[in-house]
Protein backbone atom coordinates (compact mmCIF):
# COMPACT_ATOMS: atom_id res chain seq x y z
CA UNK A 1 0.00 0.00 0.00
CA UNK A 2 1.57 3.31 -1.00
CA UNK A 3 1.89 6.07 1.53
CA UNK A 4 -0.80 8.75 1.68
CA UNK A 5 -0.15 11.68 -0.63
CA UNK A 6 1.40 14.05 1.95
CA UNK A 7 3.38 11.53 4.01
CA UNK A 8 7.07 10.98 3.50
CA UNK A 9 8.83 7.67 3.69
CA UNK A 10 11.24 6.81 6.47
CA UNK A 11 14.58 5.78 5.02
CA UNK A 12 15.29 2.80 7.28
CA UNK A 13 14.16 -0.09 5.09
CA UNK A 14 15.81 -0.65 1.74
CA UNK A 15 17.58 -3.29 -0.28
CA UNK A 16 19.78 -3.89 -3.28
CA UNK A 17 18.74 -6.21 -6.10
CA UNK A 18 21.01 -7.41 -8.91
CA UNK A 19 20.26 -10.33 -11.19
CA UNK A 20 17.03 -11.01 -9.28
CA UNK A 21 19.01 -11.56 -6.06
CA UNK A 22 17.82 -9.34 -3.23
CA UNK A 23 20.36 -8.21 -0.62
CA UNK A 24 18.47 -6.69 2.33
CA UNK A 25 21.35 -6.49 4.81
CA UNK A 26 22.38 -3.12 3.38
CA UNK A 27 23.04 -0.58 6.16
CA UNK A 28 23.63 2.54 4.05
CA UNK A 29 23.26 3.86 0.51
CA UNK A 30 24.86 7.18 -0.38
CA UNK A 31 25.49 9.24 -3.51
CA UNK A 32 22.39 8.14 -5.42
CA UNK A 33 21.41 10.99 -7.72
CA UNK A 34 20.14 11.87 -11.16
CA UNK A 35 22.10 14.65 -12.82
CA UNK A 36 22.49 16.24 -16.23
CA UNK A 37 24.69 18.83 -17.89
CA UNK A 38 23.55 22.43 -18.22
CA UNK A 39 23.98 24.16 -21.56
CA UNK A 40 24.25 27.95 -21.60
CA UNK A 41 22.84 29.61 -24.68
CA UNK A 42 24.22 33.15 -24.99
CA UNK A 43 22.32 35.42 -27.34
CA UNK A 44 21.13 38.91 -28.00
CA UNK A 45 17.44 39.65 -27.61
CA UNK A 46 15.34 41.46 -30.24
CA UNK A 47 16.00 44.78 -28.47
CA UNK A 48 19.79 44.16 -28.47
CA UNK A 49 20.25 43.11 -24.83
CA UNK A 50 22.58 40.27 -23.91
CA UNK A 51 20.77 37.25 -22.44
CA UNK A 52 21.81 33.83 -21.14
CA UNK A 53 19.34 30.98 -21.35
CA UNK A 54 20.02 27.68 -19.56
CA UNK A 55 18.96 24.48 -21.30
CA UNK A 56 19.04 20.83 -20.18
CA UNK A 57 21.96 18.86 -21.59
CA UNK A 58 23.05 15.25 -21.59
CA UNK A 59 22.41 13.07 -18.57
CA UNK A 60 25.50 12.30 -16.49
CA UNK A 61 26.63 8.90 -15.32
CA UNK A 62 26.69 8.44 -11.56
CA UNK A 63 28.15 6.55 -8.67
CA UNK A 64 26.53 5.15 -5.55
CA UNK A 65 28.12 3.64 -2.45
CA UNK A 66 26.44 0.70 -0.73
CA UNK A 67 27.48 -0.39 2.78
CA UNK A 68 26.65 -3.68 4.47
CA UNK A 69 27.90 -5.70 7.40
CA UNK A 70 30.77 -8.04 6.59
CA UNK A 71 29.47 -11.58 6.06
CA UNK A 72 30.75 -14.74 4.42
CA UNK A 73 28.74 -13.85 1.28
CA UNK A 74 31.35 -13.20 -1.43
CA UNK A 75 29.05 -11.83 -4.15
CA UNK A 76 30.58 -8.33 -3.89
CA UNK A 77 34.13 -9.71 -4.18
CA UNK A 78 33.24 -11.86 -7.20
CA UNK A 79 31.57 -8.92 -8.93
CA UNK A 80 34.66 -6.73 -8.35
CA UNK A 81 36.89 -9.55 -9.64
CA UNK A 82 34.87 -9.77 -12.88
CA UNK A 83 35.28 -6.06 -13.60
CA UNK A 84 38.91 -6.02 -12.50
CA UNK A 85 39.90 -8.68 -15.00
CA UNK A 86 37.97 -7.10 -17.86
CA UNK A 87 35.02 -9.51 -17.92
CA UNK A 88 32.67 -6.60 -18.53
CA UNK A 89 29.93 -8.77 -20.04
CA UNK A 90 29.66 -10.37 -16.57
CA UNK A 91 30.41 -7.18 -14.62
CA UNK A 92 27.93 -4.79 -16.29
CA UNK A 93 24.55 -5.45 -14.74
CA UNK A 94 21.21 -3.78 -14.31
CA UNK A 95 19.96 -3.61 -10.76
CA UNK A 96 17.83 -1.64 -8.36
CA UNK A 97 17.91 0.06 -5.01
CA UNK A 98 14.49 -0.53 -3.49
CA UNK A 99 12.89 1.48 -0.68
CA UNK A 100 10.24 -0.32 1.40
CA UNK A 101 7.42 1.02 3.56
CA UNK A 102 6.87 -0.02 7.17
CA UNK A 103 5.09 -3.22 6.04
CA UNK A 104 7.94 -4.28 3.74
CA UNK A 105 6.13 -3.35 0.51
CA UNK A 106 8.31 -1.66 -2.16
CA UNK A 107 7.34 2.00 -2.60
CA UNK A 108 10.16 3.25 -4.83
CA UNK A 109 12.70 1.55 -7.07
CA UNK A 110 15.85 3.23 -8.43
CA UNK A 111 17.03 1.21 -11.43
CA UNK A 112 20.76 1.39 -12.10
CA UNK A 113 21.49 0.79 -15.79
CA UNK A 114 24.80 -0.80 -16.88
CA UNK A 115 26.23 -0.72 -13.38
CA UNK A 116 29.58 -2.19 -12.40
CA UNK A 117 31.69 -2.11 -9.23
CA UNK A 118 34.42 0.50 -9.04
CA UNK A 119 35.85 -0.42 -5.64
CA UNK A 120 35.30 -2.50 -2.52
CA UNK A 121 36.50 -1.16 0.82
CA UNK A 122 36.61 -3.10 4.10
CA UNK A 123 36.28 -1.11 7.33
CA UNK A 124 39.30 -0.62 9.57
CA UNK A 125 40.55 -3.70 11.39
CA UNK A 126 41.68 -2.64 14.85
CA UNK A 127 42.68 -4.79 17.83
CA UNK A 128 40.25 -4.45 20.74
CA UNK A 129 37.60 -2.67 18.63
CA UNK A 130 34.03 -3.89 19.14
CA UNK A 131 32.39 -2.17 16.17
CA UNK A 132 30.78 -4.13 13.36
CA UNK A 133 32.97 -4.76 10.33
CA UNK A 134 31.51 -3.42 7.08
CA UNK A 135 32.23 -3.50 3.40
CA UNK A 136 31.56 -0.52 1.12
CA UNK A 137 30.95 -1.19 -2.54
CA UNK A 138 31.20 1.77 -4.91
CA UNK A 139 29.05 1.14 -7.97
CA UNK A 140 29.26 3.27 -11.09
CA UNK A 141 26.32 3.36 -13.47
CA UNK A 142 25.46 4.88 -16.83
CA UNK A 143 21.97 6.05 -15.94
CA UNK A 144 19.27 5.77 -13.29
CA UNK A 145 15.53 5.38 -13.77
CA UNK A 146 12.90 5.79 -11.05
CA UNK A 147 9.82 3.55 -10.79
PDB file of C-alpha atoms in Angstrom:
ATOM      1  CA  UNK A   1       0.000   0.000   0.000  1.00  0.00           C
ATOM      2  CA  UNK A   2       1.573   3.314  -0.998  1.00  0.00           C
ATOM      3  CA  UNK A   3       1.892   6.068   1.531  1.00  0.00           C
ATOM      4  CA  UNK A   4      -0.802   8.749   1.679  1.00  0.00           C
ATOM      5  CA  UNK A   5      -0.150  11.681  -0.626  1.00  0.00           C
ATOM      6  CA  UNK A   6       1.398  14.047   1.946  1.00  0.00           C
ATOM      7  CA  UNK A   7       3.384  11.532   4.014  1.00  0.00           C
ATOM      8  CA  UNK A   8       7.073  10.984   3.503  1.00  0.00           C
ATOM      9  CA  UNK A   9       8.833   7.671   3.685  1.00  0.00           C
ATOM     10  CA  UNK A  10      11.244   6.807   6.471  1.00  0.00           C
ATOM     11  CA  UNK A  11      14.582   5.778   5.018  1.00  0.00           C
ATOM     12  CA  UNK A  12      15.289   2.799   7.278  1.00  0.00           C
ATOM     13  CA  UNK A  13      14.158  -0.088   5.094  1.00  0.00           C
ATOM     14  CA  UNK A  14      15.809  -0.651   1.743  1.00  0.00           C
ATOM     15  CA  UNK A  15      17.579  -3.293  -0.275  1.00  0.00           C
ATOM     16  CA  UNK A  16      19.781  -3.891  -3.283  1.00  0.00           C
ATOM     17  CA  UNK A  17      18.741  -6.210  -6.105  1.00  0.00           C
ATOM     18  CA  UNK A  18      21.012  -7.412  -8.912  1.00  0.00           C
ATOM     19  CA  UNK A  19      20.257 -10.332 -11.194  1.00  0.00           C
ATOM     20  CA  UNK A  20      17.032 -11.005  -9.276  1.00  0.00           C
ATOM     21  CA  UNK A  21      19.010 -11.561  -6.059  1.00  0.00           C
ATOM     22  CA  UNK A  22      17.816  -9.338  -3.226  1.00  0.00           C
ATOM     23  CA  UNK A  23      20.358  -8.213  -0.617  1.00  0.00           C
ATOM     24  CA  UNK A  24      18.471  -6.690   2.334  1.00  0.00           C
ATOM     25  CA  UNK A  25      21.350  -6.492   4.806  1.00  0.00           C
ATOM     26  CA  UNK A  26      22.377  -3.121   3.385  1.00  0.00           C
ATOM     27  CA  UNK A  27      23.040  -0.583   6.155  1.00  0.00           C
ATOM     28  CA  UNK A  28      23.628   2.541   4.052  1.00  0.00           C
ATOM     29  CA  UNK A  29      23.256   3.863   0.512  1.00  0.00           C
ATOM     30  CA  UNK A  30      24.864   7.181  -0.385  1.00  0.00           C
ATOM     31  CA  UNK A  31      25.487   9.237  -3.507  1.00  0.00           C
ATOM     32  CA  UNK A  32      22.391   8.135  -5.420  1.00  0.00           C
ATOM     33  CA  UNK A  33      21.413  10.988  -7.723  1.00  0.00           C
ATOM     34  CA  UNK A  34      20.138  11.872 -11.162  1.00  0.00           C
ATOM     35  CA  UNK A  35      22.101  14.653 -12.825  1.00  0.00           C
ATOM     36  CA  UNK A  36      22.486  16.243 -16.234  1.00  0.00           C
ATOM     37  CA  UNK A  37      24.686  18.833 -17.888  1.00  0.00           C
ATOM     38  CA  UNK A  38      23.551  22.428 -18.223  1.00  0.00           C
ATOM     39  CA  UNK A  39      23.976  24.157 -21.563  1.00  0.00           C
ATOM     40  CA  UNK A  40      24.254  27.947 -21.600  1.00  0.00           C
ATOM     41  CA  UNK A  41      22.837  29.611 -24.684  1.00  0.00           C
ATOM     42  CA  UNK A  42      24.216  33.148 -24.995  1.00  0.00           C
ATOM     43  CA  UNK A  43      22.321  35.423 -27.338  1.00  0.00           C
ATOM     44  CA  UNK A  44      21.131  38.914 -28.005  1.00  0.00           C
ATOM     45  CA  UNK A  45      17.438  39.647 -27.614  1.00  0.00           C
ATOM     46  CA  UNK A  46      15.343  41.464 -30.240  1.00  0.00           C
ATOM     47  CA  UNK A  47      16.004  44.779 -28.474  1.00  0.00           C
ATOM     48  CA  UNK A  48      19.791  44.163 -28.472  1.00  0.00           C
ATOM     49  CA  UNK A  49      20.253  43.108 -24.828  1.00  0.00           C
ATOM     50  CA  UNK A  50      22.583  40.273 -23.906  1.00  0.00           C
ATOM     51  CA  UNK A  51      20.767  37.253 -22.438  1.00  0.00           C
ATOM     52  CA  UNK A  52      21.806  33.834 -21.145  1.00  0.00           C
ATOM     53  CA  UNK A  53      19.337  30.978 -21.345  1.00  0.00           C
ATOM     54  CA  UNK A  54      20.023  27.680 -19.564  1.00  0.00           C
ATOM     55  CA  UNK A  55      18.964  24.479 -21.299  1.00  0.00           C
ATOM     56  CA  UNK A  56      19.041  20.833 -20.181  1.00  0.00           C
ATOM     57  CA  UNK A  57      21.957  18.855 -21.592  1.00  0.00           C
ATOM     58  CA  UNK A  58      23.054  15.246 -21.592  1.00  0.00           C
ATOM     59  CA  UNK A  59      22.406  13.072 -18.571  1.00  0.00           C
ATOM     60  CA  UNK A  60      25.495  12.301 -16.489  1.00  0.00           C
ATOM     61  CA  UNK A  61      26.629   8.904 -15.321  1.00  0.00           C
ATOM     62  CA  UNK A  62      26.692   8.443 -11.562  1.00  0.00           C
ATOM     63  CA  UNK A  63      28.151   6.553  -8.672  1.00  0.00           C
ATOM     64  CA  UNK A  64      26.528   5.150  -5.555  1.00  0.00           C
ATOM     65  CA  UNK A  65      28.117   3.639  -2.448  1.00  0.00           C
ATOM     66  CA  UNK A  66      26.445   0.697  -0.734  1.00  0.00           C
ATOM     67  CA  UNK A  67      27.476  -0.391   2.778  1.00  0.00           C
ATOM     68  CA  UNK A  68      26.651  -3.677   4.466  1.00  0.00           C
ATOM     69  CA  UNK A  69      27.905  -5.697   7.404  1.00  0.00           C
ATOM     70  CA  UNK A  70      30.771  -8.044   6.593  1.00  0.00           C
ATOM     71  CA  UNK A  71      29.471 -11.584   6.065  1.00  0.00           C
ATOM     72  CA  UNK A  72      30.754 -14.737   4.418  1.00  0.00           C
ATOM     73  CA  UNK A  73      28.743 -13.846   1.284  1.00  0.00           C
ATOM     74  CA  UNK A  74      31.345 -13.199  -1.430  1.00  0.00           C
ATOM     75  CA  UNK A  75      29.051 -11.834  -4.150  1.00  0.00           C
ATOM     76  CA  UNK A  76      30.578  -8.328  -3.888  1.00  0.00           C
ATOM     77  CA  UNK A  77      34.126  -9.710  -4.183  1.00  0.00           C
ATOM     78  CA  UNK A  78      33.235 -11.858  -7.202  1.00  0.00           C
ATOM     79  CA  UNK A  79      31.575  -8.917  -8.933  1.00  0.00           C
ATOM     80  CA  UNK A  80      34.661  -6.735  -8.352  1.00  0.00           C
ATOM     81  CA  UNK A  81      36.889  -9.552  -9.638  1.00  0.00           C
ATOM     82  CA  UNK A  82      34.873  -9.766 -12.878  1.00  0.00           C
ATOM     83  CA  UNK A  83      35.281  -6.060 -13.597  1.00  0.00           C
ATOM     84  CA  UNK A  84      38.914  -6.016 -12.502  1.00  0.00           C
ATOM     85  CA  UNK A  85      39.904  -8.685 -14.995  1.00  0.00           C
ATOM     86  CA  UNK A  86      37.967  -7.099 -17.857  1.00  0.00           C
ATOM     87  CA  UNK A  87      35.022  -9.510 -17.922  1.00  0.00           C
ATOM     88  CA  UNK A  88      32.669  -6.598 -18.534  1.00  0.00           C
ATOM     89  CA  UNK A  89      29.927  -8.768 -20.038  1.00  0.00           C
ATOM     90  CA  UNK A  90      29.661 -10.367 -16.569  1.00  0.00           C
ATOM     91  CA  UNK A  91      30.410  -7.180 -14.622  1.00  0.00           C
ATOM     92  CA  UNK A  92      27.927  -4.793 -16.285  1.00  0.00           C
ATOM     93  CA  UNK A  93      24.553  -5.449 -14.737  1.00  0.00           C
ATOM     94  CA  UNK A  94      21.211  -3.777 -14.308  1.00  0.00           C
ATOM     95  CA  UNK A  95      19.963  -3.614 -10.760  1.00  0.00           C
ATOM     96  CA  UNK A  96      17.832  -1.640  -8.358  1.00  0.00           C
ATOM     97  CA  UNK A  97      17.912   0.061  -5.006  1.00  0.00           C
ATOM     98  CA  UNK A  98      14.489  -0.534  -3.486  1.00  0.00           C
ATOM     99  CA  UNK A  99      12.886   1.477  -0.681  1.00  0.00           C
ATOM    100  CA  UNK A 100      10.236  -0.319   1.399  1.00  0.00           C
ATOM    101  CA  UNK A 101       7.420   1.018   3.558  1.00  0.00           C
ATOM    102  CA  UNK A 102       6.870  -0.025   7.169  1.00  0.00           C
ATOM    103  CA  UNK A 103       5.087  -3.217   6.036  1.00  0.00           C
ATOM    104  CA  UNK A 104       7.937  -4.276   3.736  1.00  0.00           C
ATOM    105  CA  UNK A 105       6.132  -3.348   0.511  1.00  0.00           C
ATOM    106  CA  UNK A 106       8.307  -1.661  -2.155  1.00  0.00           C
ATOM    107  CA  UNK A 107       7.339   1.999  -2.597  1.00  0.00           C
ATOM    108  CA  UNK A 108      10.163   3.253  -4.827  1.00  0.00           C
ATOM    109  CA  UNK A 109      12.696   1.549  -7.073  1.00  0.00           C
ATOM    110  CA  UNK A 110      15.847   3.228  -8.432  1.00  0.00           C
ATOM    111  CA  UNK A 111      17.029   1.213 -11.431  1.00  0.00           C
ATOM    112  CA  UNK A 112      20.764   1.387 -12.101  1.00  0.00           C
ATOM    113  CA  UNK A 113      21.488   0.794 -15.787  1.00  0.00           C
ATOM    114  CA  UNK A 114      24.798  -0.797 -16.884  1.00  0.00           C
ATOM    115  CA  UNK A 115      26.234  -0.719 -13.376  1.00  0.00           C
ATOM    116  CA  UNK A 116      29.575  -2.194 -12.397  1.00  0.00           C
ATOM    117  CA  UNK A 117      31.690  -2.105  -9.228  1.00  0.00           C
ATOM    118  CA  UNK A 118      34.421   0.501  -9.039  1.00  0.00           C
ATOM    119  CA  UNK A 119      35.847  -0.415  -5.638  1.00  0.00           C
ATOM    120  CA  UNK A 120      35.304  -2.500  -2.522  1.00  0.00           C
ATOM    121  CA  UNK A 121      36.497  -1.155   0.824  1.00  0.00           C
ATOM    122  CA  UNK A 122      36.609  -3.095   4.096  1.00  0.00           C
ATOM    123  CA  UNK A 123      36.282  -1.114   7.328  1.00  0.00           C
ATOM    124  CA  UNK A 124      39.300  -0.617   9.572  1.00  0.00           C
ATOM    125  CA  UNK A 125      40.549  -3.697  11.390  1.00  0.00           C
ATOM    126  CA  UNK A 126      41.676  -2.640  14.854  1.00  0.00           C
ATOM    127  CA  UNK A 127      42.678  -4.790  17.827  1.00  0.00           C
ATOM    128  CA  UNK A 128      40.253  -4.445  20.735  1.00  0.00           C
ATOM    129  CA  UNK A 129      37.603  -2.674  18.630  1.00  0.00           C
ATOM    130  CA  UNK A 130      34.032  -3.894  19.135  1.00  0.00           C
ATOM    131  CA  UNK A 131      32.387  -2.166  16.172  1.00  0.00           C
ATOM    132  CA  UNK A 132      30.778  -4.135  13.362  1.00  0.00           C
ATOM    133  CA  UNK A 133      32.973  -4.762  10.326  1.00  0.00           C
ATOM    134  CA  UNK A 134      31.509  -3.423   7.081  1.00  0.00           C
ATOM    135  CA  UNK A 135      32.231  -3.497   3.395  1.00  0.00           C
ATOM    136  CA  UNK A 136      31.558  -0.518   1.125  1.00  0.00           C
ATOM    137  CA  UNK A 137      30.948  -1.191  -2.536  1.00  0.00           C
ATOM    138  CA  UNK A 138      31.199   1.772  -4.911  1.00  0.00           C
ATOM    139  CA  UNK A 139      29.051   1.138  -7.972  1.00  0.00           C
ATOM    140  CA  UNK A 140      29.263   3.269 -11.090  1.00  0.00           C
ATOM    141  CA  UNK A 141      26.319   3.359 -13.467  1.00  0.00           C
ATOM    142  CA  UNK A 142      25.464   4.885 -16.834  1.00  0.00           C
ATOM    143  CA  UNK A 143      21.966   6.051 -15.943  1.00  0.00           C
ATOM    144  CA  UNK A 144      19.273   5.768 -13.292  1.00  0.00           C
ATOM    145  CA  UNK A 145      15.527   5.377 -13.770  1.00  0.00           C
ATOM    146  CA  UNK A 146      12.900   5.788 -11.051  1.00  0.00           C
ATOM    147  CA  UNK A 147       9.817   3.547 -10.793  1.00  0.00           C
TER     148      UNK A 147
END
